[in-house]
Short mmCIF file of C-alpha atoms in Angstrom, two decimals:
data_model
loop_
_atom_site.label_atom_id
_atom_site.label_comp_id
_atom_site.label_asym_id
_atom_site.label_seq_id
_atom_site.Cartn_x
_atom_site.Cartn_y
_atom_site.Cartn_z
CA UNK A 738 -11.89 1.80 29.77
CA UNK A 739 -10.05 -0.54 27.22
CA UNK A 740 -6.58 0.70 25.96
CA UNK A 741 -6.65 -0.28 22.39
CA UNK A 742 -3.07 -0.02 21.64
CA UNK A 743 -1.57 -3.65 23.19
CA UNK A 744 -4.08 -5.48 21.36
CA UNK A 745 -3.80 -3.63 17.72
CA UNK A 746 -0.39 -3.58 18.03
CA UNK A 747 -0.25 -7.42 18.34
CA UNK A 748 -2.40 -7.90 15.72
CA UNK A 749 -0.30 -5.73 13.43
CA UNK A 750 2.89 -7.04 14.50
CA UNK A 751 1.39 -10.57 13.50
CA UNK A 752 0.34 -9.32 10.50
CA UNK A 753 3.71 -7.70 9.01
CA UNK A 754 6.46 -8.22 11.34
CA UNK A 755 9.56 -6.40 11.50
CA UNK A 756 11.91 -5.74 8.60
CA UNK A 757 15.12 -5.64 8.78
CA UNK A 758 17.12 -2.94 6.20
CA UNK A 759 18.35 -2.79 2.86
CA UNK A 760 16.31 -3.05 -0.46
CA UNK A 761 17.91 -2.77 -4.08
CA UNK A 762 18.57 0.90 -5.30
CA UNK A 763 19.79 -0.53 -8.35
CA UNK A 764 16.84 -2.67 -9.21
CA UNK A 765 14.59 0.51 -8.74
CA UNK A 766 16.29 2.97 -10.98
CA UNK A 767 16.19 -0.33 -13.66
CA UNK A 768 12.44 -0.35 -13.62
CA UNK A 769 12.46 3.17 -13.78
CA UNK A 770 14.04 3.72 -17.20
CA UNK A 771 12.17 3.31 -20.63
CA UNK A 772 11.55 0.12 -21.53
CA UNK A 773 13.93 -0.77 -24.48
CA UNK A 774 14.69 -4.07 -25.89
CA UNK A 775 18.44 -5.01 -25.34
CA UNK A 776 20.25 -5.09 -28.74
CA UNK A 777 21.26 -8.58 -28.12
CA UNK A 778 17.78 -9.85 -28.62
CA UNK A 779 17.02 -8.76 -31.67
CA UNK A 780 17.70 -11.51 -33.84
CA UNK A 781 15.72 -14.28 -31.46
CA UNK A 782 12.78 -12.06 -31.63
CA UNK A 783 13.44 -11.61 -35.37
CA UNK A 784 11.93 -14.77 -36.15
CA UNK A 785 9.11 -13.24 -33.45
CA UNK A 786 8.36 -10.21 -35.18
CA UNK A 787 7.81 -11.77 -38.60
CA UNK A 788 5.24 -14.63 -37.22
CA UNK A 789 3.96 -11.21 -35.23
CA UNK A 790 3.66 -9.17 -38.48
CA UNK A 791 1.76 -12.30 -40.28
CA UNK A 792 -0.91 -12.27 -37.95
CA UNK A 793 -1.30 -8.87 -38.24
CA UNK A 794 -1.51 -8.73 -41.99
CA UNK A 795 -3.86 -11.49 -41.87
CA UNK A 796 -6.03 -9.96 -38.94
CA UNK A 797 -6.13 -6.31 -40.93
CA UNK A 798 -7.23 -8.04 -44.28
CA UNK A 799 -10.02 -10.26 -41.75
CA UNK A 800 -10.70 -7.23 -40.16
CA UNK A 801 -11.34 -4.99 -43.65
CA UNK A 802 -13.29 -8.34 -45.42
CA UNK A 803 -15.90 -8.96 -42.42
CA UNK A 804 -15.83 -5.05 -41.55
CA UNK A 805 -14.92 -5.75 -37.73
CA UNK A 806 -12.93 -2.96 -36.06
CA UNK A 807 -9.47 -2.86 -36.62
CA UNK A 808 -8.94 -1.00 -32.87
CA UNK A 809 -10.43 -4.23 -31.34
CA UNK A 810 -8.57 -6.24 -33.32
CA UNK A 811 -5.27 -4.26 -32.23
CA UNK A 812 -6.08 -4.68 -28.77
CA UNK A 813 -6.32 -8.48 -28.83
CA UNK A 814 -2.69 -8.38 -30.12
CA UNK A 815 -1.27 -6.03 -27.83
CA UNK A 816 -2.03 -8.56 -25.35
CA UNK A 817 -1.54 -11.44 -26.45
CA UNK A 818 -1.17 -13.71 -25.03
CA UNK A 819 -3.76 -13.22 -23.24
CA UNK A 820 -3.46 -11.34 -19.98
CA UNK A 821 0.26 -10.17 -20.80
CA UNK A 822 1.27 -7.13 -18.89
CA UNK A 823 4.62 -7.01 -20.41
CA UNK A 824 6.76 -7.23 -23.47
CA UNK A 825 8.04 -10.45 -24.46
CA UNK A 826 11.31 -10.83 -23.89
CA UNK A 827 14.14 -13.31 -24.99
CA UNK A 828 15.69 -14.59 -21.96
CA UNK A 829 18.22 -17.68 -22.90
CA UNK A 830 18.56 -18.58 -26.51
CA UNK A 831 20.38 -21.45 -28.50
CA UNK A 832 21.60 -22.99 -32.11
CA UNK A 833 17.97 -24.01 -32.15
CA UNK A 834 16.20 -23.33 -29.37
CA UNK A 835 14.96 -20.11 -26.87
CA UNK A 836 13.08 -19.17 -24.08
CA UNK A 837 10.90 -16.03 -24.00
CA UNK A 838 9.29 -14.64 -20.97
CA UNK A 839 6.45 -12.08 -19.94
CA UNK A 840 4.39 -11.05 -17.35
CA UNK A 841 0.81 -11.79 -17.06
CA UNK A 842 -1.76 -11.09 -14.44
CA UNK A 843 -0.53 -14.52 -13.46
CA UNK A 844 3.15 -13.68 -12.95
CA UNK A 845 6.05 -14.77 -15.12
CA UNK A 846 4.91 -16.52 -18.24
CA UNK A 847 7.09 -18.41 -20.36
CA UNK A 848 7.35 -20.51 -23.83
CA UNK A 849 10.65 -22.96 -24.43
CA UNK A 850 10.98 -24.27 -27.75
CA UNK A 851 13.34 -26.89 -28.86
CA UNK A 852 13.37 -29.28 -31.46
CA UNK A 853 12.11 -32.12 -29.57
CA UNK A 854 11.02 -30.21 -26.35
CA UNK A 855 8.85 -26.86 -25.88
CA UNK A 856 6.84 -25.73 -22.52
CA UNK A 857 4.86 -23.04 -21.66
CA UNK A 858 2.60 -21.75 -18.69
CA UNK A 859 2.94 -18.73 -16.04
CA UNK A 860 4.05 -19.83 -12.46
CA UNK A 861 1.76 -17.50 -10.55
CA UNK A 862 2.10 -14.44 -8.71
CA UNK A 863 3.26 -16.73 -5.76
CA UNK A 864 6.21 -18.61 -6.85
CA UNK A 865 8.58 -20.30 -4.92
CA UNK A 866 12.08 -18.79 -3.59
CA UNK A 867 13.84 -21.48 -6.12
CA UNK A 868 10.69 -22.04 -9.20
CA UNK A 869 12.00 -24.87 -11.20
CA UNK A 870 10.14 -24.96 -14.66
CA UNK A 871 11.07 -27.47 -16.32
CA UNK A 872 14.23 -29.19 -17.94
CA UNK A 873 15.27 -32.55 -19.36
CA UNK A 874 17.78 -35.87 -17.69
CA UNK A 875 18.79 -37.83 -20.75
CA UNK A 876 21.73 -39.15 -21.62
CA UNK A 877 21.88 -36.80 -24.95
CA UNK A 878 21.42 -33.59 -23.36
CA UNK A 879 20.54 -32.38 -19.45
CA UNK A 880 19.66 -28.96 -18.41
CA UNK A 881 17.17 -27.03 -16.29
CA UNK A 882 15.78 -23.80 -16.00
CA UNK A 883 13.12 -21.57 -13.58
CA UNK A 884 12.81 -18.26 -11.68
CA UNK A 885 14.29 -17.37 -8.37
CA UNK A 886 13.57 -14.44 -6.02
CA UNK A 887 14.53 -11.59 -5.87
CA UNK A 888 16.56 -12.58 -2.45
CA UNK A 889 18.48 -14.88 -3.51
CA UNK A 890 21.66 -13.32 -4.37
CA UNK A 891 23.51 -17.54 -5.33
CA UNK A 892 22.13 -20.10 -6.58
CA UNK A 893 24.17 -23.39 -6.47
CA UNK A 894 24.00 -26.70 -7.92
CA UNK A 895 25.93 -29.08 -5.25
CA UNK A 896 25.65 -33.05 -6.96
CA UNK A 897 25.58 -35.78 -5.16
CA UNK A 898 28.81 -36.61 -6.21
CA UNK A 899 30.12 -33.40 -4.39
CA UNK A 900 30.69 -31.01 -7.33
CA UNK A 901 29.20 -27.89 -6.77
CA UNK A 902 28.44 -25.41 -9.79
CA UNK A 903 27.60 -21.92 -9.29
CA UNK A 904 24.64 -21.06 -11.72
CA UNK A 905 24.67 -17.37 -13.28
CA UNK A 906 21.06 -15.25 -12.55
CA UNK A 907 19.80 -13.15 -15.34
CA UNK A 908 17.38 -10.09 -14.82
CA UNK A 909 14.92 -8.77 -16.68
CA UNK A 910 14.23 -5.56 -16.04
CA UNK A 911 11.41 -5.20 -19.20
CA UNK A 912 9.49 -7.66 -16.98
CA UNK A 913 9.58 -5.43 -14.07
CA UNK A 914 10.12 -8.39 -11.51
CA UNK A 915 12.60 -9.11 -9.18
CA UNK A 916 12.91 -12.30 -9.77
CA UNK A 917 16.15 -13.17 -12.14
CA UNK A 918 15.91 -16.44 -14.41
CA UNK A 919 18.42 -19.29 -14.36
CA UNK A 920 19.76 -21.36 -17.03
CA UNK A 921 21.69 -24.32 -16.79
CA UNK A 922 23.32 -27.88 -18.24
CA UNK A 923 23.99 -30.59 -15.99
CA UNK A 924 27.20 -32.33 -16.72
CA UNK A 925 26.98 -35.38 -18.82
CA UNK A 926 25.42 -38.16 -17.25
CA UNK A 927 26.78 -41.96 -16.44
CA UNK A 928 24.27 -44.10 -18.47
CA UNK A 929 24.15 -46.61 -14.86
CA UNK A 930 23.51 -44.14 -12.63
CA UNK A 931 20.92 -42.45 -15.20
CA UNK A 932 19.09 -45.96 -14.98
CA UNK A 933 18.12 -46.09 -11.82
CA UNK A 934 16.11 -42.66 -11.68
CA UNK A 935 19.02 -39.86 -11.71
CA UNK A 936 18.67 -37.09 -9.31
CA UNK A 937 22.06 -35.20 -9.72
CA UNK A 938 21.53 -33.19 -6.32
CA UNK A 939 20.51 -30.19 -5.16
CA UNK A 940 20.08 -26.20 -6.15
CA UNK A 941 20.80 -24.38 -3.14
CA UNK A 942 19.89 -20.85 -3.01
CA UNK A 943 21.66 -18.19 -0.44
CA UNK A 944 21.64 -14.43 0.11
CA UNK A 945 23.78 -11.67 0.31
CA UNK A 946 24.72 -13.00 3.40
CA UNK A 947 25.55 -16.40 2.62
CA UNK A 948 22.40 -17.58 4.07
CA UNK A 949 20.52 -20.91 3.22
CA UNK A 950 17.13 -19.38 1.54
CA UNK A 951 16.16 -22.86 -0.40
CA UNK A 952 16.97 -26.11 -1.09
CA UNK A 953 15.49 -28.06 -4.14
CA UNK A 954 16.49 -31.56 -5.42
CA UNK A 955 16.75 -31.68 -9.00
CA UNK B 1285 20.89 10.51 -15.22
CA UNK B 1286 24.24 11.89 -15.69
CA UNK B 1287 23.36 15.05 -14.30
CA UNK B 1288 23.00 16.14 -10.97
CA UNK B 1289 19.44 15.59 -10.14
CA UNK B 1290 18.26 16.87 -6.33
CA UNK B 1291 15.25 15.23 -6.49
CA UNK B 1292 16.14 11.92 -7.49
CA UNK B 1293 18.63 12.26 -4.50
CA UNK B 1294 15.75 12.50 -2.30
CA UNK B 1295 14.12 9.69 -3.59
CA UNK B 1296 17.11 7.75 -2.82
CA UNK B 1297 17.76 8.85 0.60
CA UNK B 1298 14.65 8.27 1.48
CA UNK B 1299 14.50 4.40 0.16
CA UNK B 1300 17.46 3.56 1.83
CA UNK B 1301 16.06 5.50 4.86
CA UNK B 1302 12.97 4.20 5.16
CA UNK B 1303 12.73 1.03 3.11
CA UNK B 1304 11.43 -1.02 5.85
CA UNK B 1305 8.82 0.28 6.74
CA UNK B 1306 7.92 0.83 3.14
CA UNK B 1307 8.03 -3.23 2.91
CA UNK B 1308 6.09 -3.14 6.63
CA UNK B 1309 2.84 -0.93 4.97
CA UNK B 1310 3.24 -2.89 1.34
CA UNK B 1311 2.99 -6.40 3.38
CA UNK B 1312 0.17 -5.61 5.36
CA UNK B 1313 -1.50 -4.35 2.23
CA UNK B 1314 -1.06 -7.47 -0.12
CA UNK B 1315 -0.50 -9.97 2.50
CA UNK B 1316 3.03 -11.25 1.69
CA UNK B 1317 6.83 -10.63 1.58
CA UNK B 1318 7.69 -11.50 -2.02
CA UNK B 1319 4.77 -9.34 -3.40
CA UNK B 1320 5.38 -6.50 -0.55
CA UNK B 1321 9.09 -6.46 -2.07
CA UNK B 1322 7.91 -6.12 -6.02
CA UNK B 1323 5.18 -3.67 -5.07
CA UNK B 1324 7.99 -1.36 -2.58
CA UNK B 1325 10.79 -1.50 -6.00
CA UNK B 1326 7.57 -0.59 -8.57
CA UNK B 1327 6.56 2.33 -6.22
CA UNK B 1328 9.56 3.83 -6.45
CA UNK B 1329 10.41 2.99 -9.52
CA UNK B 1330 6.63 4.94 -10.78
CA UNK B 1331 7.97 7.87 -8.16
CA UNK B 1332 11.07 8.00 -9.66
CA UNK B 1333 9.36 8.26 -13.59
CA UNK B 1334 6.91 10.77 -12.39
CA UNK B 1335 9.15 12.89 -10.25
CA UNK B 1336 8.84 15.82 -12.74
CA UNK B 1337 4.69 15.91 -12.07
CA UNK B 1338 6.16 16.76 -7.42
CA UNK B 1339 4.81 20.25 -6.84
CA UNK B 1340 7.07 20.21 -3.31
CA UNK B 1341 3.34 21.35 -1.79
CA UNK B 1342 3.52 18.36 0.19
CA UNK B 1343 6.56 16.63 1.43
CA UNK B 1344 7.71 14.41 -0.77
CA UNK B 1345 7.32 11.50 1.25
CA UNK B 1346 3.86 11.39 1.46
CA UNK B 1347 4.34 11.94 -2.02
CA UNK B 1348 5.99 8.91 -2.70
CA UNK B 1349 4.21 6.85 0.00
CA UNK B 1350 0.70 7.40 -2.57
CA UNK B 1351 3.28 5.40 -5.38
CA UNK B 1352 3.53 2.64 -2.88
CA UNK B 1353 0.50 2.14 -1.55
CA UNK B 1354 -1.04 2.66 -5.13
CA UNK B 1355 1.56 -0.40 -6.24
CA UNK B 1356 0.86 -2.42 -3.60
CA UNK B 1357 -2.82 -1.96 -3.95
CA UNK B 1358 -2.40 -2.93 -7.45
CA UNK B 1359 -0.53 -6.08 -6.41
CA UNK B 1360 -3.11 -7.14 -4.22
CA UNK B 1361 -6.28 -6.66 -6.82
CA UNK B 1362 -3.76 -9.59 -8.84
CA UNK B 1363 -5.14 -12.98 -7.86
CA UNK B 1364 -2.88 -15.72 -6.58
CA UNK B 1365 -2.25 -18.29 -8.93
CA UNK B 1366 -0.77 -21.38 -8.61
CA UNK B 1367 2.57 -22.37 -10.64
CA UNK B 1368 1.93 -24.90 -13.23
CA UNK B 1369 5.43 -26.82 -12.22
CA UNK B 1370 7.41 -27.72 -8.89
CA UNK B 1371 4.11 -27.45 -7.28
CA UNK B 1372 5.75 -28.96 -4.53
CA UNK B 1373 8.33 -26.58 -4.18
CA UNK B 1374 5.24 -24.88 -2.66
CA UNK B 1375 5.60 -25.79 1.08
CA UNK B 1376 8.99 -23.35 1.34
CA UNK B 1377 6.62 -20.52 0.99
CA UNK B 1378 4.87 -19.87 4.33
CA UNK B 1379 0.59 -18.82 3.48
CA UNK B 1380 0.45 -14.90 3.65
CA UNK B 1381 -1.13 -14.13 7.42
CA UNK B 1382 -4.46 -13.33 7.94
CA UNK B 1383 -6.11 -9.84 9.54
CA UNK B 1384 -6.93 -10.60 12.99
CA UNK B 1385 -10.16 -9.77 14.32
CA UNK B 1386 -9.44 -6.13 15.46
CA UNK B 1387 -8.30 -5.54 11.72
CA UNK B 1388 -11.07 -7.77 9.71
CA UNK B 1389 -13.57 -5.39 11.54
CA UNK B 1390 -11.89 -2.00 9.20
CA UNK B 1391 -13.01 -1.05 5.62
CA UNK B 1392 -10.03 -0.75 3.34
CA UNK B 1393 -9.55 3.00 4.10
CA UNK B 1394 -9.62 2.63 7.77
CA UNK B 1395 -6.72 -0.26 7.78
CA UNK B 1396 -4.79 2.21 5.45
CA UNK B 1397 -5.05 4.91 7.85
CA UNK B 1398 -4.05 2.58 10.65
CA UNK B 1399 -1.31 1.01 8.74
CA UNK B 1400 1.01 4.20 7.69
CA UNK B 1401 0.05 5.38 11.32
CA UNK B 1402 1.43 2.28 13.18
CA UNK B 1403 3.75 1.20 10.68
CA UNK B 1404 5.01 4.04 8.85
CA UNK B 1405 4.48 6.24 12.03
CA UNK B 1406 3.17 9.42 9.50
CA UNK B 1407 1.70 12.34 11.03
CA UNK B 1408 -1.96 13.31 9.64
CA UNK B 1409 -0.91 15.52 6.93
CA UNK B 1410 1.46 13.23 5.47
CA UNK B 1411 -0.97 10.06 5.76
CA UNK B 1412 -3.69 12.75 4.10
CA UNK B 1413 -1.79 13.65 1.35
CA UNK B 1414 -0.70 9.92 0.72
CA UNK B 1415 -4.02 8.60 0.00
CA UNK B 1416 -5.51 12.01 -1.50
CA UNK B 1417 -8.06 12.61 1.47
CA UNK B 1418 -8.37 15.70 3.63
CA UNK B 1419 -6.86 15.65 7.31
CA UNK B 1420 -10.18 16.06 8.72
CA UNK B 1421 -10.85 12.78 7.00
CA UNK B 1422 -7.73 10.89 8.31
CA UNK B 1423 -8.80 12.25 12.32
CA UNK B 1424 -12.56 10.90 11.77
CA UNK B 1425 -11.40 7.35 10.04
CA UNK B 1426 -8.75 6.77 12.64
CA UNK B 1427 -11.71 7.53 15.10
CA UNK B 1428 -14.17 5.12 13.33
CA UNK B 1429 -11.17 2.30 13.61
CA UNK B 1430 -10.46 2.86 17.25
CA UNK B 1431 -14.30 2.85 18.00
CA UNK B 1432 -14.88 -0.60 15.64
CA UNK B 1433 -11.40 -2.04 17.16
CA UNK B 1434 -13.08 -1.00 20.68
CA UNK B 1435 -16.58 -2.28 19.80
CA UNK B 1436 -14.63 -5.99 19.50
CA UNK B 1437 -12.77 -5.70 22.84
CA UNK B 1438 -15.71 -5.06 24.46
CA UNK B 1439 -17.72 -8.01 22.36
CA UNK B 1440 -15.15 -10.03 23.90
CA UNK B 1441 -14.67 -8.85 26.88
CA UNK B 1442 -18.66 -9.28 27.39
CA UNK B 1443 -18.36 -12.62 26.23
CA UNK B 1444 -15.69 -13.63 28.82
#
């Protein structure tokens, strides 16, 4: 006679292990409500709606000339981009530039646009605990921005200089993710130091505890 | 949600109860933390919007367990992509484990069943009303694991 229990029980301790307490009441009743865009936003996805409502009166006077069908045509923009899950939301904005996000079957997706500067692309439904998009070191302007998880309760950028900066966390509940966005400038940089490959330091991520979670040089 | 609302009370209590073993069943499902976590807050979350559609016929954990598991189910059909930047930034996340080979031998129902038995520690009912099967069907899957889980002991045993 084998007693199953030992082994099965090891295997499903390996499997998902212990977890301590706690979870986010908060976040859950956020998800929970109606999705509503934030009157804040409007005006950055002004500019949004009107390129939105061109291709619409374009794709409804296609869609009457070549006689496709106008629900087929609605679908593509109701997710588009393609594969979005989500409303697009504005996350950081500017004088001249913003950041929209969305989620996609392949996580957070974002666009940055800039005069100068744009990105775009989705960071997977596997990102990192500190997800570092993208962001610029010049000598005319330096900033950064990315995702973090939902654990991290602090993110920190400590130079190598010694400053520290404590970077604010913005969530988007619309997106129905966890994970909270960061946004930040990097004080203005020595043009010597920017020479020789400038690295300011390090984001530092901790939890509600004050707990290390991630470190990332930047 | 001004007013006084019992059942959203419930709800509550009952994350802040149970909420790890919630993550526990949600992990095992989609195979790691971070997605475990989303898939636990959208459960919920979907419980919590649907509340008014409870009939109190069943208890309203297994009730709310079905949200989960759907979520997390839903989470796992996602494929994992990788980020397009910091692709280093990778090697802080640790792979999401693998089933052994007592587990890899289940279909997807009979890991279910095992998982909110051994995780969640749910009697029959509640594990039948959480994935919409009957309790006979819950006693004869968690039979059909036990003998496939025993059918690889003995493989091995045999072999050794």
């Amino acid at each position: 006679v084998i007693d199953l229990e030992p082994a099965l029980i090891e295997e499903l301790e390996a499997l998902s292990p212990p977890e301590p307490d706690g979870g986010d009441w908060q976040d859950v009743l956020l998800r929970s409500e109606p999705r509503r865009m934030p009157r804040g936003r409007r005006r950055t996805l002004g500019a949004l709606a009107v390129g939105v409502l061109g291709v619409l009166g374009l794709g409804t006077a296609a869609s009457a000339a070549f006689g496709w069908k106008v629900s087929l045509f609605w679908a593509w923009v109701n997710s588009y981009p393609p594969g979005r899950t989500s409303p697009i939301v504005s996350v950081f904005s500017g004088p001249d530039w913003s950041l929209v996000a969305w989620m996609s079957h392949k996580g957070i997706c974002i666009s940055y646009g800039a005069p100068g500067a744009a990105g775009n692309g989705c960071e997977g439904t596997h990102p990192a605990t500190i997800d570092l998009w993208g962001g610029e070191v010049s000598l005319k302007q330096s900033f950064m921005y990315g995702t973090v998880s939902g654990q991290v309760d602090k993110l920190v950028l400590r130079l190598d200089s010694g400053r520290s900066t404590s970077i604010p966390l913005r969530a988007e509940p619309a997106l129905h993710t966890r994970r909270r966005f960061f946004y930040s400038t990097i004080p203005a940089v020595p043009a010597r130091v920017f020479q020789a490959q400038w690295a300011p330091g390090n984001l530092l991520a901790y939890d509600r505890q004050g707990r290390l979670l991630s470190r990332r040089r930047v | 949600m001004g007013e006084a609302d019992p059942l959203l009370a419930e709800i509550e209590a009952l994350y802040r109860a149970r909420f790890a073993y919630f993550v526990r069943v949600a992990r095992a499902i989609v195979g790691d933390r971070e997605r475990a976590l989303e898939a636990v807050q959208d459960g919920f979350a979907d419980a919590i919007r649907s509340r008014h559609t409870f009939r109190r016929d069943g208890s309203l954990e297994a009730w709310v367990w079905r949200a989960v598991v759907n979520a997390a189910q839903k989470a796992a059909r996602r494929p994992l992509v990788e980020p397009p930047f910091a692709a280093s930034e990778m090697s802080d996340v640790p792979a999401p484990p693998e089933s052994g080979p007592l587990l890899s031998m289940l279909t997807e129902r009979q890991r279910l069943v095992v998982f909110l038995r051994y995780y969640a520690d749910l009697e029959y009912r509640s594990i039948a009303d959480a994935l919409d099967i009957k309790v006979g069907t819950v006693s004869a899957t968690l039979s059909a694991a036990h003998a496939a889980i025993r059918r690889t002991l003995l493989g091995v045993t045999n072999r050794d």
